[in-house]
Amino acid sequence: MAGLVLKDVRKSYGQVKVLHGIDLEIKQGEFVVFVGPSGCGKSTLLRMIAGLEDVTSGELSIDGQVVNDVPPSRRGIAMVFQSYALYPHMTVYDNMAFGMRIAGTDKAEIDRRVRAAGAMLQLGPYLDRLPKALSGGQRQRVAIGRAICRDPKVFLFDEPLSNLDAALRVATRLEIAKLNESMPDTTMIYVTHDQVEAMTLADRIVVLSAGRIEQVGPPLELYEHPANLFVAQFIGSPAMNILPARIVKAGAETVISLKDDSQVTLGIATPISEVGKSVSFGVRPEDLSIATNGQYLFEGTVSIVEALGEVTLLYVDGPVEQEPIVVKLPGIVQIRKGEKVGFVADPQKLHLFDEAGKSYIKI
Ligand SMILES: Nc1ncnc2c1ncn2[C@@H]1O[C@H](COP(=O)(O)OP(=O)(O)OP(=O)(O)O)[C@@H](O)[C@H]1O
Ligand SMILES: [Mg+2]
């Protein structure tokens, strides 16, 4: 079982603590995506799994074996970086073969693996080219091919697509999804800043913030049931709108009062003892729609309209000054800047967080 287990894994650089105790189990064959703000420790964690960084304390196991002191070459891991790190003077074929030659793999086996990886990644026509004669996307595919040739038990990717332009990112993302399907027993851990990559590739997403895990779960679970304000605002784009509020009625349904004294009923249960407490009320831009019968969740003046074709984003001056509410409507909408519009949302799609930012459980 090439699963991974991290137990209270910590990392410090001198006095600076970077990871504060990571507990995580990853099953064999799982595709796990690490997300989090810049500097939160994603690459550090990945590099520790690869063996490129020491584990300061805690235990890291691969395949049931503690590998804290096992060198990278003996962990059965391959890593693909943002910068492809190809040898510029070697052909595509030789770049992919190099590691196996060093390891003393026999020539026929090297040839078989290079051609198989080349075919999988549609690199067949380019095997004799030097990296400089390839596009960015093709170079990244060579880097991935080189990793495949090593037949790793665990595949690590650190933002492999972030140097590619939008169209190539999509194409290469699909390649990675196919690769994952064709290697069902290979565990993959993938770091990205890209919401779409995280949501579409992951079996489970790990949300990190400042060296700690905020939540782990399948993409839609994180989207629908974020454990806290951080995850709520990190998963989803544009981010969830958050408004300060106060609980005025608790129970199976909760009623809150917003800053402008308007009241909102949510399909969220809160204990009676919460009445009077300050809370944060959350609603996703895509869960808001235009009110048609004069009843609305909030009303505001549209200050900016961004028509993207497939969707229209409205920035609305709502109940909280200086913080426009973002509304995402499907398609093209005939609304102009300066218009006053009322918006509604399904009470089941509203979110509520306590003062510490923890989510109230939805019923
Ligand atoms: N060799 C090092 N010495 C000291 N501090 C380091 C070292 N490497 C990383 N750090 C610090 O550790 C923290 C985590 O860095 P890391 O590269 O893991 O972040 P990241 O989540 O991958 O960020 P990004 O999204 O920008 O790639 C950062 O604050 C960084 O400055
Ligand atoms: Mg990084």
Tab-separated table of C-alpha atoms and ligand atoms in Angstrom:
chain	number	residue	atom	x	y	z
A	1	MET	CA	0.000	0.000	0.000
A	2	ALA	CA	1.768	3.135	-1.206
A	3	GLY	CA	-0.292	5.323	1.049
A	4	LEU	CA	1.195	8.204	2.995
A	5	VAL	CA	0.790	8.963	6.664
A	6	LEU	CA	1.942	12.216	8.226
A	7	LYS	CA	1.867	12.360	12.025
A	8	ASP	CA	2.406	15.711	13.701
A	9	VAL	CA	4.916	16.685	11.013
A	10	ARG	CA	6.655	19.960	11.810
A	11	LYS	CA	9.220	22.094	10.023
A	12	SER	CA	11.377	24.942	11.246
A	13	TYR	CA	14.122	26.844	9.509
A	14	GLY	CA	16.239	27.899	12.498
A	15	GLN	CA	13.881	29.826	14.775
A	16	VAL	CA	11.236	30.219	12.086
A	17	LYS	CA	8.413	27.697	12.346
A	18	VAL	CA	6.900	26.982	8.962
A	19	LEU	CA	4.716	23.907	9.562
A	20	HIS	CA	3.036	23.516	12.940
A	21	GLY	CA	1.992	19.882	13.132
A	22	ILE	CA	0.487	18.294	10.049
A	23	ASP	CA	-1.651	15.162	10.488
A	24	LEU	CA	-2.773	13.653	7.232
A	25	GLU	CA	-3.465	10.242	5.725
A	26	ILE	CA	-3.420	9.771	1.976
A	27	LYS	CA	-4.608	6.481	0.507
A	28	GLN	CA	-2.845	4.640	-2.291
A	29	GLY	CA	-4.050	5.901	-5.677
A	30	GLU	CA	-5.602	9.029	-4.237
A	31	PHE	CA	-5.208	12.397	-5.972
A	32	VAL	CA	-4.740	14.991	-3.231
A	33	VAL	CA	-4.386	18.708	-3.937
A	34	PHE	CA	-2.725	21.157	-1.529
A	35	VAL	CA	-4.014	24.725	-1.727
A	36	GLY	CA	-3.397	27.783	0.417
A	37	PRO	CA	-2.033	31.320	0.243
A	38	SER	CA	1.518	32.012	-0.861
A	39	GLY	CA	3.991	31.154	1.895
A	40	CYS	CA	1.660	28.834	3.840
A	41	GLY	CA	4.037	25.875	3.445
A	42	LYS	CA	2.702	23.866	0.482
A	43	SER	CA	6.046	23.452	-1.288
A	44	THR	CA	7.829	22.807	1.996
A	45	LEU	CA	5.422	19.976	2.789
A	46	LEU	CA	5.812	18.502	-0.683
A	47	ARG	CA	9.593	18.739	-0.510
A	48	MET	CA	9.561	16.992	2.867
A	49	ILE	CA	7.524	14.140	1.376
A	50	ALA	CA	10.047	13.955	-1.473
A	51	GLY	CA	12.944	13.941	0.978
A	52	LEU	CA	14.390	17.210	-0.326
A	53	GLU	CA	13.844	18.817	3.101
A	54	ASP	CA	14.413	17.296	6.551
A	55	VAL	CA	11.465	16.654	8.827
A	56	THR	CA	12.114	18.748	11.949
A	57	SER	CA	9.831	16.547	14.064
A	58	GLY	CA	6.976	14.110	13.605
A	59	GLU	CA	6.709	11.048	11.452
A	60	LEU	CA	6.365	10.599	7.712
A	61	SER	CA	5.516	7.124	6.394
A	62	ILE	CA	5.204	5.864	2.840
A	63	ASP	CA	3.876	2.378	2.252
A	64	GLY	CA	3.812	1.732	5.997
A	65	GLN	CA	7.507	2.501	6.380
A	66	VAL	CA	8.787	5.541	8.281
A	67	VAL	CA	10.914	7.428	5.738
A	68	ASN	CA	12.113	10.432	7.774
A	69	ASP	CA	15.694	9.307	7.204
A	70	VAL	CA	15.300	7.555	3.841
A	71	PRO	CA	17.049	9.431	0.999
A	72	PRO	CA	14.874	10.818	-1.853
A	73	SER	CA	16.104	8.235	-4.362
A	74	ARG	CA	14.811	5.376	-2.208
A	75	ARG	CA	11.333	6.731	-1.517
A	76	GLY	CA	9.763	5.663	-4.820
A	77	ILE	CA	8.763	9.241	-5.528
A	78	ALA	CA	8.944	11.455	-8.620
A	79	MET	CA	8.470	15.190	-8.546
A	80	VAL	CA	7.502	17.682	-11.259
A	81	PHE	CA	8.260	21.352	-10.623
A	82	GLN	CA	6.912	24.617	-11.976
A	83	SER	CA	10.208	25.182	-13.833
A	84	TYR	CA	10.588	22.076	-15.943
A	85	ALA	CA	14.290	21.659	-15.079
A	86	LEU	CA	15.131	19.791	-18.299
A	87	TYR	CA	18.723	19.321	-19.406
A	88	PRO	CA	19.013	21.819	-22.283
A	89	HIS	CA	21.726	19.903	-24.177
A	90	MET	CA	19.849	16.585	-24.148
A	91	THR	CA	17.073	15.504	-26.483
A	92	VAL	CA	13.607	14.779	-25.183
A	93	TYR	CA	14.436	11.069	-25.348
A	94	ASP	CA	17.656	11.478	-23.369
A	95	ASN	CA	16.017	13.758	-20.818
A	96	MET	CA	13.513	11.010	-20.112
A	97	ALA	CA	16.116	8.213	-20.226
A	98	PHE	CA	18.766	9.929	-18.110
A	99	GLY	CA	17.534	8.897	-14.658
A	100	MET	CA	17.147	5.271	-15.716
A	101	ARG	CA	20.640	5.203	-17.286
A	102	ILE	CA	22.102	6.491	-14.018
A	103	ALA	CA	20.161	3.792	-12.170
A	104	GLY	CA	21.644	1.170	-14.518
A	105	THR	CA	18.329	0.116	-16.065
A	106	ASP	CA	18.833	-2.064	-19.124
A	107	LYS	CA	18.703	-0.417	-22.508
A	108	ALA	CA	15.664	-2.226	-23.898
A	109	GLU	CA	13.673	-1.451	-20.757
A	110	ILE	CA	14.684	2.232	-20.950
A	111	ASP	CA	13.532	2.353	-24.555
A	112	ARG	CA	10.223	0.689	-23.715
A	113	ARG	CA	9.490	3.106	-20.861
A	114	VAL	CA	10.508	6.262	-22.766
A	115	ARG	CA	8.343	5.300	-25.737
A	116	ALA	CA	5.405	4.362	-23.527
A	117	ALA	CA	5.589	7.668	-21.608
A	118	GLY	CA	6.102	9.543	-24.897
A	119	ALA	CA	2.996	7.913	-26.355
A	120	MET	CA	0.945	8.601	-23.237
A	121	LEU	CA	1.834	12.294	-23.392
A	122	GLN	CA	1.788	12.616	-27.189
A	123	LEU	CA	5.495	13.364	-27.320
A	124	GLY	CA	6.269	10.744	-29.981
A	125	PRO	CA	7.118	13.245	-32.746
A	126	TYR	CA	9.437	15.236	-30.473
A	127	LEU	CA	11.705	12.563	-29.010
A	128	ASP	CA	14.748	13.731	-30.996
A	129	ARG	CA	14.283	17.444	-30.323
A	130	LEU	CA	16.104	19.579	-27.802
A	131	PRO	CA	13.960	21.308	-25.142
A	132	LYS	CA	14.548	24.743	-26.717
A	133	ALA	CA	12.634	23.579	-29.791
A	134	LEU	CA	9.517	22.814	-27.741
A	135	SER	CA	6.666	24.942	-26.456
A	136	GLY	CA	6.230	25.464	-22.714
A	137	GLY	CA	3.452	22.916	-22.580
A	138	GLN	CA	5.509	20.326	-24.444
A	139	ARG	CA	8.467	20.915	-22.107
A	140	GLN	CA	6.250	20.384	-19.108
A	141	ARG	CA	4.977	17.159	-20.677
A	142	VAL	CA	8.594	15.999	-21.043
A	143	ALA	CA	9.153	16.733	-17.347
A	144	ILE	CA	6.039	14.708	-16.540
A	145	GLY	CA	7.188	11.942	-18.924
A	146	ARG	CA	10.554	11.802	-17.214
A	147	ALA	CA	8.761	11.339	-13.902
A	148	ILE	CA	6.499	8.605	-15.331
A	149	CYS	CA	9.556	6.669	-16.580
A	150	ARG	CA	10.699	6.286	-13.017
A	151	ASP	CA	7.501	4.358	-12.338
A	152	PRO	CA	6.971	6.134	-9.038
A	153	LYS	CA	4.649	4.968	-6.285
A	154	VAL	CA	3.978	8.592	-5.429
A	155	PHE	CA	3.871	11.448	-7.914
A	156	LEU	CA	4.412	14.980	-6.587
A	157	PHE	CA	3.540	18.075	-8.609
A	158	ASP	CA	4.430	21.597	-7.473
A	159	GLU	CA	2.381	24.044	-9.566
A	160	PRO	CA	3.313	22.248	-12.786
A	161	LEU	CA	1.075	24.369	-15.000
A	162	SER	CA	1.609	27.844	-13.611
A	163	ASN	CA	4.097	28.856	-16.319
A	164	LEU	CA	1.731	27.957	-19.135
A	165	ASP	CA	-0.739	30.220	-20.888
A	166	ALA	CA	-4.465	29.720	-20.320
A	167	ALA	CA	-5.168	27.392	-23.269
A	168	LEU	CA	-2.142	25.205	-22.597
A	169	ARG	CA	-3.033	25.003	-18.937
A	170	VAL	CA	-6.397	23.544	-19.830
A	171	ALA	CA	-4.905	21.058	-22.304
A	172	THR	CA	-2.170	19.955	-19.899
A	173	ARG	CA	-4.641	19.742	-17.019
A	174	LEU	CA	-6.645	17.263	-19.069
A	175	GLU	CA	-3.428	15.316	-19.770
A	176	ILE	CA	-2.801	15.095	-16.040
A	177	ALA	CA	-6.374	13.928	-15.426
A	178	LYS	CA	-5.887	11.203	-18.067
A	179	LEU	CA	-2.515	10.301	-16.613
A	180	ASN	CA	-4.136	9.889	-13.216
A	181	GLU	CA	-6.775	7.614	-14.699
A	182	SER	CA	-4.186	5.487	-16.473
A	183	MET	CA	-2.152	5.078	-13.273
A	184	PRO	CA	-4.870	4.171	-10.748
A	185	ASP	CA	-2.450	2.750	-8.160
A	186	THR	CA	-0.134	5.762	-8.185
A	187	THR	CA	-0.705	8.271	-5.416
A	188	MET	CA	-0.586	11.875	-6.625
A	189	ILE	CA	-0.081	15.014	-4.588
A	190	TYR	CA	-0.507	18.256	-6.442
A	191	VAL	CA	0.087	21.858	-5.359
A	192	THR	CA	-1.757	24.612	-7.161
A	193	HIS	CA	-3.109	28.142	-6.859
A	194	ASP	CA	-5.685	27.404	-9.510
A	195	GLN	CA	-9.238	26.800	-8.284
A	196	VAL	CA	-10.269	24.897	-11.376
A	197	GLU	CA	-7.296	22.535	-11.174
A	198	ALA	CA	-7.980	21.913	-7.508
A	199	MET	CA	-11.717	21.347	-7.956
A	200	THR	CA	-11.441	19.146	-11.057
A	201	LEU	CA	-8.356	17.038	-10.333
A	202	ALA	CA	-8.675	16.364	-6.615
A	203	ASP	CA	-10.231	13.397	-4.880
A	204	ARG	CA	-9.580	15.458	-1.763
A	205	ILE	CA	-8.333	18.992	-1.234
A	206	VAL	CA	-6.144	19.966	1.717
A	207	VAL	CA	-6.529	23.654	2.570
A	208	LEU	CA	-3.465	25.043	4.350
A	209	SER	CA	-3.033	28.377	6.054
A	210	ALA	CA	0.104	29.591	7.824
A	211	GLY	CA	1.520	26.098	8.279
A	212	ARG	CA	-1.674	24.438	9.510
A	213	ILE	CA	-4.384	22.352	7.877
A	214	GLU	CA	-7.712	24.208	7.882
A	215	GLN	CA	-9.814	21.452	6.303
A	216	VAL	CA	-9.467	18.272	4.263
A	217	GLY	CA	-12.235	16.895	2.085
A	218	PRO	CA	-13.647	16.254	-1.376
A	219	PRO	CA	-13.864	19.469	-3.446
A	220	LEU	CA	-17.631	19.871	-3.308
A	221	GLU	CA	-17.752	19.140	0.403
A	222	LEU	CA	-15.340	22.016	0.990
A	223	TYR	CA	-17.375	24.212	-1.317
A	224	GLU	CA	-20.728	23.393	0.249
A	225	HIS	CA	-19.672	22.874	3.858
A	226	PRO	CA	-16.571	24.937	4.592
A	227	ALA	CA	-15.473	24.325	8.178
A	228	ASN	CA	-14.573	27.940	8.773
A	229	LEU	CA	-14.377	31.431	7.323
A	230	PHE	CA	-10.920	30.861	5.914
A	231	VAL	CA	-11.961	27.863	3.801
A	232	ALA	CA	-15.240	29.557	2.875
A	233	GLN	CA	-13.376	32.494	1.381
A	234	PHE	CA	-10.517	30.467	-0.087
A	235	ILE	CA	-12.568	27.906	-2.040
A	236	GLY	CA	-14.735	29.435	-4.748
A	237	SER	CA	-14.154	32.360	-7.085
A	238	PRO	CA	-15.056	35.169	-6.677
A	239	ALA	CA	-14.844	34.598	-2.932
A	240	MET	CA	-17.887	34.188	-0.702
A	241	ASN	CA	-19.396	37.489	0.472
A	242	ILE	CA	-19.088	37.875	4.235
A	243	LEU	CA	-21.196	40.344	6.201
A	244	PRO	CA	-21.202	41.082	9.927
A	245	ALA	CA	-24.495	40.174	11.600
A	246	ARG	CA	-26.132	39.353	14.911
A	247	ILE	CA	-28.321	36.384	15.814
A	248	VAL	CA	-31.827	37.544	16.754
A	249	LYS	CA	-33.637	34.190	16.769
A	250	ALA	CA	-32.088	30.745	17.156
A	251	GLY	CA	-33.443	27.231	16.741
A	252	ALA	CA	-34.001	24.933	13.770
A	253	GLU	CA	-33.994	28.046	11.598
A	254	THR	CA	-31.893	31.012	12.522
A	255	VAL	CA	-32.772	34.653	11.999
A	256	ILE	CA	-29.962	37.181	11.847
A	257	SER	CA	-29.939	40.918	11.650
A	258	LEU	CA	-27.548	42.693	9.287
A	259	LYS	CA	-25.902	46.083	9.859
A	260	ASP	CA	-28.757	47.905	8.136
A	261	ASP	CA	-31.253	46.145	10.473
A	262	SER	CA	-32.633	43.971	7.680
A	263	GLN	CA	-33.365	40.420	8.814
A	264	VAL	CA	-32.416	37.187	7.096
A	265	THR	CA	-33.745	33.692	7.808
A	266	LEU	CA	-31.247	30.876	7.228
A	267	GLY	CA	-31.720	27.121	6.982
A	268	ILE	CA	-29.075	26.661	9.653
A	269	ALA	CA	-29.671	25.421	13.196
A	270	THR	CA	-28.130	27.342	16.096
A	271	PRO	CA	-28.632	26.813	19.852
A	272	ILE	CA	-30.941	29.262	21.647
A	273	SER	CA	-27.956	30.348	23.777
A	274	GLU	CA	-26.471	31.995	20.668
A	275	VAL	CA	-29.123	34.743	20.527
A	276	GLY	CA	-27.474	38.168	20.613
A	277	LYS	CA	-24.064	36.880	19.453
A	278	SER	CA	-22.064	38.534	16.711
A	279	VAL	CA	-21.655	36.283	13.713
A	280	SER	CA	-20.476	36.406	10.115
A	281	PHE	CA	-23.042	35.775	7.434
A	282	GLY	CA	-21.823	34.307	4.149
A	283	VAL	CA	-23.357	34.028	0.712
A	284	ARG	CA	-21.589	32.969	-2.474
A	285	PRO	CA	-21.782	35.339	-5.479
A	286	GLU	CA	-23.301	32.533	-7.591
A	287	ASP	CA	-26.014	31.805	-5.002
A	288	LEU	CA	-27.537	35.270	-5.363
A	289	SER	CA	-30.155	36.065	-7.974
A	290	ILE	CA	-32.351	39.025	-8.854
A	291	ALA	CA	-35.542	39.393	-6.802
A	292	THR	CA	-38.645	39.314	-8.931
A	293	ASN	CA	-41.500	39.799	-6.472
A	294	GLY	CA	-40.347	42.736	-4.382
A	295	GLN	CA	-39.066	40.528	-1.553
A	296	TYR	CA	-35.352	40.400	-1.229
A	297	LEU	CA	-32.434	39.388	0.955
A	298	PHE	CA	-30.801	42.739	0.381
A	299	GLU	CA	-31.124	45.669	-1.940
A	300	GLY	CA	-28.299	47.799	-3.241
A	301	THR	CA	-26.981	50.038	-5.973
A	302	VAL	CA	-24.890	48.389	-8.673
A	303	SER	CA	-21.509	50.161	-8.763
A	304	ILE	CA	-19.655	48.020	-11.327
A	305	VAL	CA	-20.846	45.620	-14.024
A	306	GLU	CA	-18.371	43.115	-15.465
A	307	ALA	CA	-19.856	41.289	-18.438
A	308	LEU	CA	-17.716	38.217	-19.147
A	309	GLY	CA	-20.121	36.642	-21.627
A	310	GLU	CA	-20.736	33.352	-19.853
A	311	VAL	CA	-21.415	35.201	-16.591
A	312	THR	CA	-21.963	38.767	-15.415
A	313	LEU	CA	-20.403	40.000	-12.182
A	314	LEU	CA	-22.126	42.805	-10.339
A	315	TYR	CA	-20.513	44.773	-7.515
A	316	VAL	CA	-23.345	46.063	-5.381
A	317	ASP	CA	-23.205	48.609	-2.570
A	318	GLY	CA	-25.107	46.608	0.001
A	319	PRO	CA	-25.782	46.729	3.713
A	320	VAL	CA	-22.109	47.229	4.626
A	321	GLU	CA	-20.402	50.408	3.554
A	322	GLN	CA	-17.203	50.192	1.516
A	323	GLU	CA	-17.577	46.458	0.976
A	324	PRO	CA	-19.471	45.770	-2.191
A	325	ILE	CA	-21.348	42.513	-2.444
A	326	VAL	CA	-20.336	40.484	-5.470
A	327	VAL	CA	-23.121	38.846	-7.451
A	328	LYS	CA	-22.464	36.306	-10.215
A	329	LEU	CA	-25.340	35.898	-12.650
A	330	PRO	CA	-25.377	33.463	-15.567
A	331	GLY	CA	-25.082	34.885	-19.079
A	332	ILE	CA	-25.545	38.460	-20.177
A	333	VAL	CA	-27.724	40.631	-17.955
A	334	GLN	CA	-29.396	43.904	-18.841
A	335	ILE	CA	-28.422	45.764	-15.690
A	336	ARG	CA	-26.607	49.097	-15.733
A	337	LYS	CA	-24.301	50.772	-13.289
A	338	GLY	CA	-26.300	52.951	-10.850
A	339	GLU	CA	-29.416	50.751	-10.881
A	340	LYS	CA	-30.969	49.767	-7.575
A	341	VAL	CA	-31.603	46.025	-7.499
A	342	GLY	CA	-32.933	43.547	-4.924
A	343	PHE	CA	-31.316	40.112	-4.589
A	344	VAL	CA	-32.511	36.800	-3.163
A	345	ALA	CA	-30.843	33.512	-2.224
A	346	ASP	CA	-32.011	30.043	-1.267
A	347	PRO	CA	-31.942	29.953	2.593
A	348	GLN	CA	-30.283	26.512	2.361
A	349	LYS	CA	-27.308	28.047	0.538
A	350	LEU	CA	-26.504	30.662	3.150
A	351	HIS	CA	-23.600	30.238	5.562
A	352	LEU	CA	-23.100	31.316	9.137
A	353	PHE	CA	-19.888	31.494	11.158
A	354	ASP	CA	-19.365	32.174	14.845
A	355	GLU	CA	-17.094	34.884	16.218
A	356	ALA	CA	-14.058	32.595	16.016
A	357	GLY	CA	-14.841	31.936	12.346
A	358	LYS	CA	-16.099	28.377	12.856
A	359	SER	CA	-19.027	27.297	10.726
A	360	TYR	CA	-22.408	26.509	12.237
A	361	ILE	CA	-23.556	23.136	10.975
A	362	LYS	CA	-26.119	23.303	8.206
A	363	ILE	CA	-29.271	21.208	8.600
B	1	LIG	N1	15.149	27.535	3.131
B	1	LIG	C1	14.322	28.314	3.818
B	1	LIG	N2	14.753	29.054	4.865
B	1	LIG	C2	13.900	29.839	5.585
B	1	LIG	N3	12.594	29.950	5.327
B	1	LIG	C3	12.105	29.237	4.313
B	1	LIG	C4	12.929	28.399	3.501
B	1	LIG	N4	12.132	27.841	2.546
B	1	LIG	C5	10.896	28.300	2.772
B	1	LIG	N5	10.868	29.151	3.814
B	1	LIG	C6	9.694	29.846	4.342
B	1	LIG	O1	8.710	28.879	4.613
B	1	LIG	C7	7.418	29.393	4.338
B	1	LIG	C8	6.685	28.420	3.453
B	1	LIG	O2	7.283	28.410	2.172
B	1	LIG	P1	6.731	27.529	0.988
B	1	LIG	O3	7.657	27.678	-0.151
B	1	LIG	O4	6.481	26.152	1.489
B	1	LIG	O5	5.344	28.245	0.679
B	1	LIG	P2	4.271	27.923	-0.447
B	1	LIG	O6	2.992	27.650	0.269
B	1	LIG	O7	4.782	26.876	-1.362
B	1	LIG	O8	4.143	29.315	-1.186
B	1	LIG	P3	3.937	29.642	-2.749
B	1	LIG	O9	2.470	29.464	-2.980
B	1	LIG	O10	4.326	31.073	-2.869
B	1	LIG	O11	4.775	28.716	-3.551
B	1	LIG	C9	7.618	30.756	3.738
B	1	LIG	O12	7.358	31.724	4.720
B	1	LIG	C10	9.063	30.768	3.332
B	1	LIG	O13	9.610	32.042	3.404
B	2	MG	MG	5.332	26.867	-3.367
